[in-house]
Amino acid sequence: MRDALDDGAGERELVIAWVFPGQGAQVVGMGREMAQAFPSAHDVFMRANEALGFDLARVCWDGPDDALRQTEVTQPALLTTSTALFTVLREAGHAPSLAAGLSLGEYTALVCTGAMDFEPAVRVVRSRGAFMTSAAAGRPTAMAAILGLDADAVRAVCVAASHAGVVEPSNFNSPGQVVIAGDEAAVREGMAQAKTAGARRAVLLAVSAPFHTSLMAPAAARLAEALAAVAITAPAVPVVSNVTAQPVAAPDEIRRLLVAQVASPVRWDDSVRTMAAAGTETFVEIGPGTTLSGLIRQTLDGVRTLHVEDPKSLDETLQALQ
C-alpha cells in the first residue's frame, strides 16, 4: 500500500480512499437524482435490472421501504447505487488511491477497483443476502450497538453473557461503538451487562439476522459455492479487507476472506487506521448517507471526509477535490 508520494516537482500527491457503506444505509429514492442527471449512472441501474431479472431500480427509487429492507434486495440495491455514484465520479476524472467498504460495501470496493465485474457481483450479493437471512431463520436473534465501551470491555461483556446463548462482537465500528449479535436472550443479557460495565447506551438494531457472527456459518458455506463461480482478479489499487483490516490483492485470498467475512466481525475501526497509516488524508464516502464519515471522524483526528450521494454532494466533493 502506498504512502503519499512526491511527484518530482515538490508537490505531495494526495492519498484518497473511497469507502462504501453497507446494509443499513439504504433509503428509498437513493440514486434516482444521479440516474436522472447522468446517463452513465442510469445505465448501471439498467444493467442491474437485466442481471437480476427484476426492476431493482424501481425499488431503489420508489420503494416501498419494506421491499427495499429485504436483505436479498438491500444488498444488490446498495451495490448498484454506489456503483452508479462512483461511475460518475470516475467520469469527472477522479480515482482512489485505495478502497474499502463496510460489510456488503467491500463488494462495491472490489467492483470499483476492477477485482470483480459488476453483473456477477450484483447477482452474488443478492444470493449472499438470501443466505444470510436464512442462516438463522426460525431462531430468535438480535443485534445491538454498545456505545461508550472499548473493544476489550465489549468482548468481556459477551463472555459474561454467553450463559444465555451465543453472543459475539460483530462490528468494531469506531472507538466506543461496537455491535454485538447472536441469540436474542444473550444479546439482551449482553446489553444489561454492558450498562453495568459503564456503557453510555445499548441499543437494539432493526435487522433480520445476527450478521458477522458464528451463527452465519451456514451462509458462509453457501456463499463459498456461489463465489467459486465468480471471476476475481487482483484489484487495481489496494482494497482493505473487513476480516484482516489489511490490504488484500491475491484473488484466492479475496475469495477466502469474502467467505470468512460473513461469519467474522467487521474490523472497520482498524481498517480506517490502516488506511490512515498508508497516508490517507481524504476519505470519500460513496453511497447513501454519511454513516462511514462519522465513524472515520470518531476514529481519526484531522482527516477530511467527503461524500457523494446525489448531484449536490457530487458538486461539493468535486469542488473540494480541485
PDB file of C-alpha atoms in Angstrom:
ATOM      1  CA  MET A   1       0.000   0.000   0.000  1.00  0.00           C
ATOM      2  CA  ARG A   2       1.458   3.302  -0.987  1.00  0.00           C
ATOM      3  CA  ASP A   3       2.071   6.393   1.081  1.00  0.00           C
ATOM      4  CA  ALA A   4       1.669   9.958  -0.111  1.00  0.00           C
ATOM      5  CA  LEU A   5       4.236  10.478  -2.829  1.00  0.00           C
ATOM      6  CA  ASP A   6       6.296  13.344  -4.131  1.00  0.00           C
ATOM      7  CA  ASP A   7       5.503  13.845  -7.814  1.00  0.00           C
ATOM      8  CA  GLY A   8       9.033  15.006  -8.591  1.00  0.00           C
ATOM      9  CA  ALA A   9       8.037  18.654  -8.717  1.00  0.00           C
ATOM     10  CA  GLY A  10       7.982  19.053  -4.969  1.00  0.00           C
ATOM     11  CA  GLU A  11       4.247  18.503  -4.541  1.00  0.00           C
ATOM     12  CA  ARG A  12       2.851  15.696  -2.415  1.00  0.00           C
ATOM     13  CA  GLU A  13       0.275  13.518  -4.075  1.00  0.00           C
ATOM     14  CA  LEU A  14      -2.980  13.408  -2.133  1.00  0.00           C
ATOM     15  CA  VAL A  15      -3.832   9.890  -0.952  1.00  0.00           C
ATOM     16  CA  ILE A  16      -7.586   9.432  -1.211  1.00  0.00           C
ATOM     17  CA  ALA A  17      -9.617   6.452  -0.009  1.00  0.00           C
ATOM     18  CA  TRP A  18     -13.030   5.691  -1.455  1.00  0.00           C
ATOM     19  CA  VAL A  19     -15.244   3.947   1.093  1.00  0.00           C
ATOM     20  CA  PHE A  20     -18.606   2.293   0.543  1.00  0.00           C
ATOM     21  CA  PRO A  21     -21.445   1.768   3.035  1.00  0.00           C
ATOM     22  CA  GLY A  22     -23.130  -1.497   3.877  1.00  0.00           C
ATOM     23  CA  GLN A  23     -26.579  -2.640   4.847  1.00  0.00           C
ATOM     24  CA  GLY A  24     -28.464  -0.088   6.916  1.00  0.00           C
ATOM     25  CA  ALA A  25     -27.548   2.841   4.660  1.00  0.00           C
ATOM     26  CA  GLN A  26     -30.384   2.154   2.221  1.00  0.00           C
ATOM     27  CA  VAL A  27     -33.126   4.743   1.755  1.00  0.00           C
ATOM     28  CA  VAL A  28     -35.967   4.924  -0.739  1.00  0.00           C
ATOM     29  CA  GLY A  29     -35.004   7.321  -3.520  1.00  0.00           C
ATOM     30  CA  MET A  30     -31.294   6.543  -3.428  1.00  0.00           C
ATOM     31  CA  GLY A  31     -29.574   7.064  -6.753  1.00  0.00           C
ATOM     32  CA  ARG A  32     -32.639   8.478  -8.504  1.00  0.00           C
ATOM     33  CA  GLU A  33     -31.383  12.058  -8.938  1.00  0.00           C
ATOM     34  CA  MET A  34     -27.993  10.843 -10.143  1.00  0.00           C
ATOM     35  CA  ALA A  35     -29.617   8.495 -12.654  1.00  0.00           C
ATOM     36  CA  GLN A  36     -31.771  11.358 -13.929  1.00  0.00           C
ATOM     37  CA  ALA A  37     -28.759  13.655 -14.275  1.00  0.00           C
ATOM     38  CA  PHE A  38     -26.126  11.250 -15.625  1.00  0.00           C
ATOM     39  CA  PRO A  39     -26.740   8.619 -18.332  1.00  0.00           C
ATOM     40  CA  SER A  40     -23.841   6.511 -17.046  1.00  0.00           C
ATOM     41  CA  ALA A  41     -25.472   6.242 -13.615  1.00  0.00           C
ATOM     42  CA  HIS A  42     -28.820   5.329 -15.183  1.00  0.00           C
ATOM     43  CA  ASP A  43     -27.057   2.660 -17.228  1.00  0.00           C
ATOM     44  CA  VAL A  44     -25.711   0.978 -14.071  1.00  0.00           C
ATOM     45  CA  PHE A  45     -29.248   0.597 -12.721  1.00  0.00           C
ATOM     46  CA  MET A  46     -30.456  -0.821 -16.046  1.00  0.00           C
ATOM     47  CA  ARG A  47     -27.577  -3.312 -16.055  1.00  0.00           C
ATOM     48  CA  ALA A  48     -28.598  -4.404 -12.558  1.00  0.00           C
ATOM     49  CA  ASN A  49     -32.210  -4.870 -13.668  1.00  0.00           C
ATOM     50  CA  GLU A  50     -31.086  -7.086 -16.522  1.00  0.00           C
ATOM     51  CA  ALA A  51     -28.635  -9.076 -14.409  1.00  0.00           C
ATOM     52  CA  LEU A  52     -31.181  -9.755 -11.669  1.00  0.00           C
ATOM     53  CA  GLY A  53     -34.302 -10.202 -13.788  1.00  0.00           C
ATOM     54  CA  PHE A  54     -36.440  -7.710 -11.870  1.00  0.00           C
ATOM     55  CA  ASP A  55     -36.803  -3.939 -11.603  1.00  0.00           C
ATOM     56  CA  LEU A  56     -34.294  -3.171  -8.855  1.00  0.00           C
ATOM     57  CA  ALA A  57     -34.153   0.461  -9.954  1.00  0.00           C
ATOM     58  CA  ARG A  58     -37.853   0.928  -9.213  1.00  0.00           C
ATOM     59  CA  VAL A  59     -37.420  -0.462  -5.689  1.00  0.00           C
ATOM     60  CA  CYS A  60     -34.412   1.811  -5.073  1.00  0.00           C
ATOM     61  CA  TRP A  61     -36.160   4.899  -6.363  1.00  0.00           C
ATOM     62  CA  ASP A  62     -39.806   4.345  -5.384  1.00  0.00           C
ATOM     63  CA  GLY A  63     -39.809   1.670  -2.693  1.00  0.00           C
ATOM     64  CA  PRO A  64     -41.814   0.606  -0.840  1.00  0.00           C
ATOM     65  CA  ASP A  65     -39.476   0.703   2.133  1.00  0.00           C
ATOM     66  CA  ASP A  66     -40.349  -2.796   3.339  1.00  0.00           C
ATOM     67  CA  ALA A  67     -39.341  -4.196  -0.063  1.00  0.00           C
ATOM     68  CA  LEU A  68     -36.028  -2.313  -0.027  1.00  0.00           C
ATOM     69  CA  ARG A  69     -35.296  -3.553   3.507  1.00  0.00           C
ATOM     70  CA  GLN A  70     -35.426  -7.215   2.487  1.00  0.00           C
ATOM     71  CA  THR A  71     -31.791  -8.274   2.800  1.00  0.00           C
ATOM     72  CA  GLU A  72     -31.661 -10.031  -0.573  1.00  0.00           C
ATOM     73  CA  VAL A  73     -32.847  -6.756  -2.159  1.00  0.00           C
ATOM     74  CA  THR A  74     -30.945  -4.326   0.072  1.00  0.00           C
ATOM     75  CA  GLN A  75     -27.557  -5.760  -0.757  1.00  0.00           C
ATOM     76  CA  PRO A  76     -27.736  -5.566  -4.577  1.00  0.00           C
ATOM     77  CA  ALA A  77     -29.532  -2.214  -4.245  1.00  0.00           C
ATOM     78  CA  LEU A  78     -26.678  -0.669  -2.283  1.00  0.00           C
ATOM     79  CA  LEU A  79     -24.028  -2.183  -4.548  1.00  0.00           C
ATOM     80  CA  THR A  80     -25.841  -0.821  -7.597  1.00  0.00           C
ATOM     81  CA  THR A  81     -26.372   2.647  -6.132  1.00  0.00           C
ATOM     82  CA  SER A  82     -22.771   3.054  -5.007  1.00  0.00           C
ATOM     83  CA  THR A  83     -21.510   1.727  -8.353  1.00  0.00           C
ATOM     84  CA  ALA A  84     -23.635   4.278 -10.209  1.00  0.00           C
ATOM     85  CA  LEU A  85     -22.206   7.016  -7.989  1.00  0.00           C
ATOM     86  CA  PHE A  86     -18.545   6.072  -8.343  1.00  0.00           C
ATOM     87  CA  THR A  87     -19.021   5.708 -12.101  1.00  0.00           C
ATOM     88  CA  VAL A  88     -19.965   9.389 -12.287  1.00  0.00           C
ATOM     89  CA  LEU A  89     -17.078  10.372 -10.034  1.00  0.00           C
ATOM     90  CA  ARG A  90     -14.683   8.493 -12.322  1.00  0.00           C
ATOM     91  CA  GLU A  91     -16.129  10.264 -15.351  1.00  0.00           C
ATOM     92  CA  ALA A  92     -15.214  13.520 -13.638  1.00  0.00           C
ATOM     93  CA  GLY A  93     -11.579  12.403 -13.671  1.00  0.00           C
ATOM     94  CA  HIS A  94     -11.144  11.065 -10.153  1.00  0.00           C
ATOM     95  CA  ALA A  95      -9.891   7.714  -8.863  1.00  0.00           C
ATOM     96  CA  PRO A  96      -8.995   6.335  -5.446  1.00  0.00           C
ATOM     97  CA  SER A  97      -5.570   5.524  -4.083  1.00  0.00           C
ATOM     98  CA  LEU A  98      -7.161   2.689  -2.102  1.00  0.00           C
ATOM     99  CA  ALA A  99     -10.655   1.469  -1.232  1.00  0.00           C
ATOM    100  CA  ALA A 100     -12.683  -0.287   1.439  1.00  0.00           C
ATOM    101  CA  GLY A 101     -16.299  -0.986   2.255  1.00  0.00           C
ATOM    102  CA  LEU A 102     -18.270  -1.890   5.349  1.00  0.00           C
ATOM    103  CA  SER A 103     -19.516  -5.482   5.071  1.00  0.00           C
ATOM    104  CA  LEU A 104     -21.555  -5.515   1.830  1.00  0.00           C
ATOM    105  CA  GLY A 105     -19.646  -2.370   0.825  1.00  0.00           C
ATOM    106  CA  GLU A 106     -16.492  -4.450   0.394  1.00  0.00           C
ATOM    107  CA  TYR A 107     -18.031  -5.893  -2.773  1.00  0.00           C
ATOM    108  CA  THR A 108     -18.500  -2.366  -4.115  1.00  0.00           C
ATOM    109  CA  ALA A 109     -14.846  -1.650  -3.359  1.00  0.00           C
ATOM    110  CA  LEU A 110     -13.871  -4.751  -5.329  1.00  0.00           C
ATOM    111  CA  VAL A 111     -16.052  -3.737  -8.283  1.00  0.00           C
ATOM    112  CA  CYS A 112     -14.663  -0.200  -8.132  1.00  0.00           C
ATOM    113  CA  THR A 113     -11.063  -1.450  -8.269  1.00  0.00           C
ATOM    114  CA  GLY A 114     -11.705  -3.915 -11.079  1.00  0.00           C
ATOM    115  CA  ALA A 115     -11.369  -7.070  -8.999  1.00  0.00           C
ATOM    116  CA  MET A 116     -14.954  -8.134  -9.786  1.00  0.00           C
ATOM    117  CA  ASP A 117     -17.238  -7.346 -12.711  1.00  0.00           C
ATOM    118  CA  PHE A 118     -20.468  -5.592 -11.802  1.00  0.00           C
ATOM    119  CA  GLU A 119     -23.050  -8.084 -13.105  1.00  0.00           C
ATOM    120  CA  PRO A 120     -21.698 -11.199 -11.351  1.00  0.00           C
ATOM    121  CA  ALA A 121     -21.144  -9.124  -8.217  1.00  0.00           C
ATOM    122  CA  VAL A 122     -24.724  -7.884  -8.104  1.00  0.00           C
ATOM    123  CA  ARG A 123     -26.021 -11.408  -8.565  1.00  0.00           C
ATOM    124  CA  VAL A 124     -23.792 -12.912  -5.889  1.00  0.00           C
ATOM    125  CA  VAL A 125     -24.670 -10.278  -3.295  1.00  0.00           C
ATOM    126  CA  ARG A 126     -28.349 -10.963  -3.863  1.00  0.00           C
ATOM    127  CA  SER A 127     -27.606 -14.598  -3.069  1.00  0.00           C
ATOM    128  CA  ARG A 128     -25.463 -13.509  -0.115  1.00  0.00           C
ATOM    129  CA  GLY A 129     -28.416 -11.599   1.307  1.00  0.00           C
ATOM    130  CA  ALA A 130     -30.697 -14.605   0.942  1.00  0.00           C
ATOM    131  CA  PHE A 131     -28.111 -16.920   2.522  1.00  0.00           C
ATOM    132  CA  MET A 132     -27.639 -14.585   5.491  1.00  0.00           C
ATOM    133  CA  THR A 133     -31.378 -14.239   6.050  1.00  0.00           C
ATOM    134  CA  SER A 134     -31.973 -17.974   6.012  1.00  0.00           C
ATOM    135  CA  ALA A 135     -28.941 -18.963   8.113  1.00  0.00           C
ATOM    136  CA  ALA A 136     -30.669 -18.245  11.408  1.00  0.00           C
ATOM    137  CA  ALA A 137     -34.282 -18.437  10.232  1.00  0.00           C
ATOM    138  CA  GLY A 138     -36.654 -19.521  12.966  1.00  0.00           C
ATOM    139  CA  ARG A 139     -34.153 -18.745  15.701  1.00  0.00           C
ATOM    140  CA  PRO A 140     -34.800 -15.640  17.858  1.00  0.00           C
ATOM    141  CA  THR A 141     -31.762 -13.432  17.261  1.00  0.00           C
ATOM    142  CA  ALA A 142     -30.791  -9.799  17.667  1.00  0.00           C
ATOM    143  CA  MET A 143     -28.065  -7.223  17.176  1.00  0.00           C
ATOM    144  CA  ALA A 144     -27.329  -4.284  19.474  1.00  0.00           C
ATOM    145  CA  ALA A 145     -24.984  -1.297  19.381  1.00  0.00           C
ATOM    146  CA  ILE A 146     -22.936  -0.800  22.535  1.00  0.00           C
ATOM    147  CA  LEU A 147     -21.814   2.820  22.932  1.00  0.00           C
ATOM    148  CA  GLY A 148     -19.163   4.006  25.340  1.00  0.00           C
ATOM    149  CA  LEU A 149     -17.204   0.803  25.976  1.00  0.00           C
ATOM    150  CA  ASP A 150     -13.930  -0.142  24.330  1.00  0.00           C
ATOM    151  CA  ALA A 151     -13.470  -3.315  22.326  1.00  0.00           C
ATOM    152  CA  ASP A 152     -11.942  -5.366  25.142  1.00  0.00           C
ATOM    153  CA  ALA A 153     -14.747  -4.404  27.521  1.00  0.00           C
ATOM    154  CA  VAL A 154     -17.356  -5.476  24.967  1.00  0.00           C
ATOM    155  CA  ARG A 155     -15.578  -8.793  24.443  1.00  0.00           C
ATOM    156  CA  ALA A 156     -15.703  -9.339  28.218  1.00  0.00           C
ATOM    157  CA  VAL A 157     -19.404  -8.475  28.257  1.00  0.00           C
ATOM    158  CA  CYS A 158     -20.070 -11.107  25.577  1.00  0.00           C
ATOM    159  CA  VAL A 159     -18.200 -13.750  27.569  1.00  0.00           C
ATOM    160  CA  ALA A 160     -20.192 -12.849  30.691  1.00  0.00           C
ATOM    161  CA  ALA A 161     -23.494 -13.045  28.795  1.00  0.00           C
ATOM    162  CA  SER A 162     -22.732 -16.261  26.922  1.00  0.00           C
ATOM    163  CA  HIS A 163     -24.535 -18.396  29.513  1.00  0.00           C
ATOM    164  CA  ALA A 164     -27.752 -17.159  27.865  1.00  0.00           C
ATOM    165  CA  GLY A 165     -26.712 -18.255  24.356  1.00  0.00           C
ATOM    166  CA  VAL A 166     -24.473 -17.167  21.519  1.00  0.00           C
ATOM    167  CA  VAL A 167     -23.424 -13.510  21.705  1.00  0.00           C
ATOM    168  CA  GLU A 168     -20.356 -12.106  19.962  1.00  0.00           C
ATOM    169  CA  PRO A 169     -18.916  -8.777  18.790  1.00  0.00           C
ATOM    170  CA  SER A 170     -19.958  -8.378  15.148  1.00  0.00           C
ATOM    171  CA  ASN A 171     -18.839  -4.877  14.172  1.00  0.00           C
ATOM    172  CA  PHE A 172     -15.977  -2.841  15.578  1.00  0.00           C
ATOM    173  CA  ASN A 173     -17.185   0.425  14.077  1.00  0.00           C
ATOM    174  CA  SER A 174     -15.160   3.059  15.913  1.00  0.00           C
ATOM    175  CA  PRO A 175     -13.650   3.594  19.367  1.00  0.00           C
ATOM    176  CA  GLY A 176     -16.556   3.279  21.765  1.00  0.00           C
ATOM    177  CA  GLN A 177     -19.013   1.874  19.201  1.00  0.00           C
ATOM    178  CA  VAL A 178     -19.162  -1.909  18.963  1.00  0.00           C
ATOM    179  CA  VAL A 179     -22.095  -4.002  17.761  1.00  0.00           C
ATOM    180  CA  ILE A 180     -22.899  -7.352  19.368  1.00  0.00           C
ATOM    181  CA  ALA A 181     -25.093 -10.039  17.865  1.00  0.00           C
ATOM    182  CA  GLY A 182     -26.370 -13.560  18.457  1.00  0.00           C
ATOM    183  CA  ASP A 183     -29.271 -15.224  20.239  1.00  0.00           C
ATOM    184  CA  GLU A 184     -31.801 -12.647  21.377  1.00  0.00           C
ATOM    185  CA  ALA A 185     -31.713 -13.632  25.042  1.00  0.00           C
ATOM    186  CA  ALA A 186     -27.924 -13.499  25.108  1.00  0.00           C
ATOM    187  CA  VAL A 187     -27.825 -10.147  23.320  1.00  0.00           C
ATOM    188  CA  ARG A 188     -30.291  -8.676  25.809  1.00  0.00           C
ATOM    189  CA  GLU A 189     -28.184 -10.052  28.647  1.00  0.00           C
ATOM    190  CA  GLY A 190     -25.124  -8.518  26.970  1.00  0.00           C
ATOM    191  CA  MET A 191     -26.885  -5.161  26.824  1.00  0.00           C
ATOM    192  CA  ALA A 192     -27.622  -5.341  30.540  1.00  0.00           C
ATOM    193  CA  GLN A 193     -24.046  -6.381  31.319  1.00  0.00           C
ATOM    194  CA  ALA A 194     -22.738  -3.534  29.169  1.00  0.00           C
ATOM    195  CA  LYS A 195     -24.779  -0.957  31.058  1.00  0.00           C
ATOM    196  CA  THR A 196     -23.485  -2.368  34.340  1.00  0.00           C
ATOM    197  CA  ALA A 197     -19.948  -2.101  32.940  1.00  0.00           C
ATOM    198  CA  GLY A 198     -20.454   1.594  32.189  1.00  0.00           C
ATOM    199  CA  ALA A 199     -21.755   1.713  28.628  1.00  0.00           C
ATOM    200  CA  ARG A 200     -23.359   5.019  27.748  1.00  0.00           C
ATOM    201  CA  ARG A 201     -26.094   3.308  25.706  1.00  0.00           C
ATOM    202  CA  ALA A 202     -27.076  -0.128  24.454  1.00  0.00           C
ATOM    203  CA  VAL A 203     -29.486  -0.015  21.517  1.00  0.00           C
ATOM    204  CA  LEU A 204     -31.234  -2.868  19.720  1.00  0.00           C
ATOM    205  CA  LEU A 205     -30.878  -2.639  15.923  1.00  0.00           C
ATOM    206  CA  ALA A 206     -33.648  -3.283  13.407  1.00  0.00           C
ATOM    207  CA  VAL A 207     -32.023  -6.135  11.490  1.00  0.00           C
ATOM    208  CA  SER A 208     -33.199  -9.526  10.318  1.00  0.00           C
ATOM    209  CA  ALA A 209     -30.270 -11.752  11.347  1.00  0.00           C
ATOM    210  CA  PRO A 210     -27.143 -11.863  13.566  1.00  0.00           C
ATOM    211  CA  PHE A 211     -24.727 -10.783  10.846  1.00  0.00           C
ATOM    212  CA  HIS A 212     -20.984 -11.366  11.182  1.00  0.00           C
ATOM    213  CA  THR A 213     -21.239 -13.983  13.944  1.00  0.00           C
ATOM    214  CA  SER A 214     -20.665 -17.729  14.086  1.00  0.00           C
ATOM    215  CA  LEU A 215     -24.424 -18.194  13.546  1.00  0.00           C
ATOM    216  CA  MET A 216     -23.777 -17.164   9.936  1.00  0.00           C
ATOM    217  CA  ALA A 217     -21.582 -20.218   9.269  1.00  0.00           C
ATOM    218  CA  PRO A 218     -24.287 -21.881   7.103  1.00  0.00           C
ATOM    219  CA  ALA A 219     -24.445 -18.726   4.980  1.00  0.00           C
ATOM    220  CA  ALA A 220     -20.656 -18.720   4.611  1.00  0.00           C
ATOM    221  CA  ALA A 221     -20.692 -22.296   3.336  1.00  0.00           C
ATOM    222  CA  ARG A 222     -23.328 -21.490   0.720  1.00  0.00           C
ATOM    223  CA  LEU A 223     -21.558 -18.285  -0.268  1.00  0.00           C
ATOM    224  CA  ALA A 224     -18.328 -20.220  -0.846  1.00  0.00           C
ATOM    225  CA  GLU A 225     -20.104 -22.239  -3.528  1.00  0.00           C
ATOM    226  CA  ALA A 226     -21.579 -19.127  -5.152  1.00  0.00           C
ATOM    227  CA  LEU A 227     -18.282 -17.242  -5.144  1.00  0.00           C
ATOM    228  CA  ALA A 228     -16.470 -20.189  -6.690  1.00  0.00           C
ATOM    229  CA  ALA A 229     -18.257 -19.339  -9.931  1.00  0.00           C
ATOM    230  CA  VAL A 230     -17.342 -15.629  -9.841  1.00  0.00           C
ATOM    231  CA  ALA A 231     -14.175 -14.451 -11.576  1.00  0.00           C
ATOM    232  CA  ILE A 232     -11.923 -12.394  -9.287  1.00  0.00           C
ATOM    233  CA  THR A 233      -8.727 -10.636 -10.325  1.00  0.00           C
ATOM    234  CA  ALA A 234      -6.187  -8.517  -8.464  1.00  0.00           C
ATOM    235  CA  PRO A 235      -7.576  -5.038  -7.722  1.00  0.00           C
ATOM    236  CA  ALA A 236      -6.019  -2.043  -9.464  1.00  0.00           C
ATOM    237  CA  VAL A 237      -5.447  -0.331  -6.105  1.00  0.00           C
ATOM    238  CA  PRO A 238      -5.351  -1.831  -2.602  1.00  0.00           C
ATOM    239  CA  VAL A 239      -8.630  -2.962  -1.044  1.00  0.00           C
ATOM    240  CA  VAL A 240      -8.655  -3.289   2.744  1.00  0.00           C
ATOM    241  CA  SER A 241     -10.385  -6.448   3.979  1.00  0.00           C
ATOM    242  CA  ASN A 242     -13.013  -6.309   6.727  1.00  0.00           C
ATOM    243  CA  VAL A 243     -11.671  -9.534   8.230  1.00  0.00           C
ATOM    244  CA  THR A 244      -7.965  -8.681   8.475  1.00  0.00           C
ATOM    245  CA  ALA A 245      -8.091  -4.870   8.301  1.00  0.00           C
ATOM    246  CA  GLN A 246      -5.185  -5.203   5.841  1.00  0.00           C
ATOM    247  CA  PRO A 247      -4.967  -4.826   2.063  1.00  0.00           C
ATOM    248  CA  VAL A 248      -5.721  -7.939   0.069  1.00  0.00           C
ATOM    249  CA  ALA A 249      -4.728  -8.459  -3.559  1.00  0.00           C
ATOM    250  CA  ALA A 250      -4.434 -12.180  -4.392  1.00  0.00           C
ATOM    251  CA  PRO A 251      -7.699 -13.377  -5.991  1.00  0.00           C
ATOM    252  CA  ASP A 252      -7.851 -16.621  -3.998  1.00  0.00           C
ATOM    253  CA  GLU A 253      -7.310 -14.675  -0.775  1.00  0.00           C
ATOM    254  CA  ILE A 254     -10.004 -12.157  -1.709  1.00  0.00           C
ATOM    255  CA  ARG A 255     -12.432 -15.032  -2.264  1.00  0.00           C
ATOM    256  CA  ARG A 256     -11.483 -16.723   1.024  1.00  0.00           C
ATOM    257  CA  LEU A 257     -11.885 -13.519   3.017  1.00  0.00           C
ATOM    258  CA  LEU A 258     -15.253 -12.708   1.437  1.00  0.00           C
ATOM    259  CA  VAL A 259     -16.473 -16.087   2.658  1.00  0.00           C
ATOM    260  CA  ALA A 260     -14.942 -15.606   6.111  1.00  0.00           C
ATOM    261  CA  GLN A 261     -16.386 -12.088   6.338  1.00  0.00           C
ATOM    262  CA  VAL A 262     -19.977 -13.361   6.637  1.00  0.00           C
ATOM    263  CA  ALA A 263     -19.274 -15.094   9.956  1.00  0.00           C
ATOM    264  CA  SER A 264     -16.448 -12.850  11.222  1.00  0.00           C
ATOM    265  CA  PRO A 265     -16.571  -9.463  12.939  1.00  0.00           C
ATOM    266  CA  VAL A 266     -16.119  -6.394  10.749  1.00  0.00           C
ATOM    267  CA  ARG A 267     -12.942  -4.580  11.811  1.00  0.00           C
ATOM    268  CA  TRP A 268     -13.885  -1.183  10.426  1.00  0.00           C
ATOM    269  CA  ASP A 269     -12.004   0.904  13.004  1.00  0.00           C
ATOM    270  CA  ASP A 270      -8.771  -0.985  12.342  1.00  0.00           C
ATOM    271  CA  SER A 271      -9.389  -0.744   8.579  1.00  0.00           C
ATOM    272  CA  VAL A 272      -9.653   3.038   8.891  1.00  0.00           C
ATOM    273  CA  ARG A 273      -6.415   3.142  10.877  1.00  0.00           C
ATOM    274  CA  THR A 274      -4.712   1.031   8.208  1.00  0.00           C
ATOM    275  CA  MET A 275      -5.783   3.474   5.516  1.00  0.00           C
ATOM    276  CA  ALA A 276      -4.554   6.389   7.601  1.00  0.00           C
ATOM    277  CA  ALA A 277      -1.208   4.680   8.156  1.00  0.00           C
ATOM    278  CA  ALA A 278      -0.906   4.409   4.361  1.00  0.00           C
ATOM    279  CA  GLY A 279      -1.065   8.185   4.145  1.00  0.00           C
ATOM    280  CA  THR A 280      -4.785   8.691   3.519  1.00  0.00           C
ATOM    281  CA  GLU A 281      -5.735  12.300   4.177  1.00  0.00           C
ATOM    282  CA  THR A 282      -9.137  12.359   2.473  1.00  0.00           C
ATOM    283  CA  PHE A 283     -11.922   9.786   2.666  1.00  0.00           C
ATOM    284  CA  VAL A 284     -14.759   9.944   0.146  1.00  0.00           C
ATOM    285  CA  GLU A 285     -17.887   8.046   1.198  1.00  0.00           C
ATOM    286  CA  ILE A 286     -19.772   6.930  -1.904  1.00  0.00           C
ATOM    287  CA  GLY A 287     -23.328   5.826  -1.244  1.00  0.00           C
ATOM    288  CA  PRO A 288     -26.440   6.938   0.628  1.00  0.00           C
ATOM    289  CA  GLY A 289     -25.825   8.758   3.890  1.00  0.00           C
ATOM    290  CA  THR A 290     -22.702   9.700   5.814  1.00  0.00           C
ATOM    291  CA  THR A 291     -22.501   6.985   8.473  1.00  0.00           C
ATOM    292  CA  LEU A 292     -18.977   5.931   7.496  1.00  0.00           C
ATOM    293  CA  SER A 293     -17.789   9.537   7.529  1.00  0.00           C
ATOM    294  CA  GLY A 294     -18.949   9.839  11.114  1.00  0.00           C
ATOM    295  CA  LEU A 295     -17.213   6.612  12.142  1.00  0.00           C
ATOM    296  CA  ILE A 296     -13.992   7.748  10.437  1.00  0.00           C
ATOM    297  CA  ARG A 297     -14.032  11.052  12.279  1.00  0.00           C
ATOM    298  CA  GLN A 298     -14.607   9.196  15.556  1.00  0.00           C
ATOM    299  CA  THR A 299     -11.570   7.031  14.809  1.00  0.00           C
ATOM    300  CA  LEU A 300      -9.108   9.593  13.417  1.00  0.00           C
ATOM    301  CA  ASP A 301      -8.263  13.193  14.176  1.00  0.00           C
ATOM    302  CA  GLY A 302      -7.598  15.751  11.481  1.00  0.00           C
ATOM    303  CA  VAL A 303      -8.781  13.867   8.399  1.00  0.00           C
ATOM    304  CA  ARG A 304     -11.107  15.205   5.726  1.00  0.00           C
ATOM    305  CA  THR A 305     -14.316  13.334   4.912  1.00  0.00           C
ATOM    306  CA  LEU A 306     -16.350  13.993   1.774  1.00  0.00           C
ATOM    307  CA  HIS A 307     -19.328  12.156   0.358  1.00  0.00           C
ATOM    308  CA  VAL A 308     -21.219  11.543  -2.872  1.00  0.00           C
ATOM    309  CA  GLU A 309     -24.870  10.509  -2.903  1.00  0.00           C
ATOM    310  CA  ASP A 310     -26.657  12.989  -5.194  1.00  0.00           C
ATOM    311  CA  PRO A 311     -25.795  15.789  -7.643  1.00  0.00           C
ATOM    312  CA  LYS A 312     -25.463  18.379  -4.873  1.00  0.00           C
ATOM    313  CA  SER A 313     -22.986  16.349  -2.813  1.00  0.00           C
ATOM    314  CA  LEU A 314     -21.157  15.380  -6.011  1.00  0.00           C
ATOM    315  CA  ASP A 315     -20.642  19.048  -6.865  1.00  0.00           C
ATOM    316  CA  GLU A 316     -19.454  19.810  -3.331  1.00  0.00           C
ATOM    317  CA  THR A 317     -16.984  16.932  -3.418  1.00  0.00           C
ATOM    318  CA  LEU A 318     -15.663  17.867  -6.844  1.00  0.00           C
ATOM    319  CA  GLN A 319     -15.100  21.412  -5.622  1.00  0.00           C
ATOM    320  CA  ALA A 320     -13.273  20.132  -2.542  1.00  0.00           C
ATOM    321  CA  LEU A 321     -11.035  17.871  -4.631  1.00  0.00           C
ATOM    322  CA  GLN A 322      -9.914  20.588  -7.015  1.00  0.00           C
TER     323      GLN A 322
END
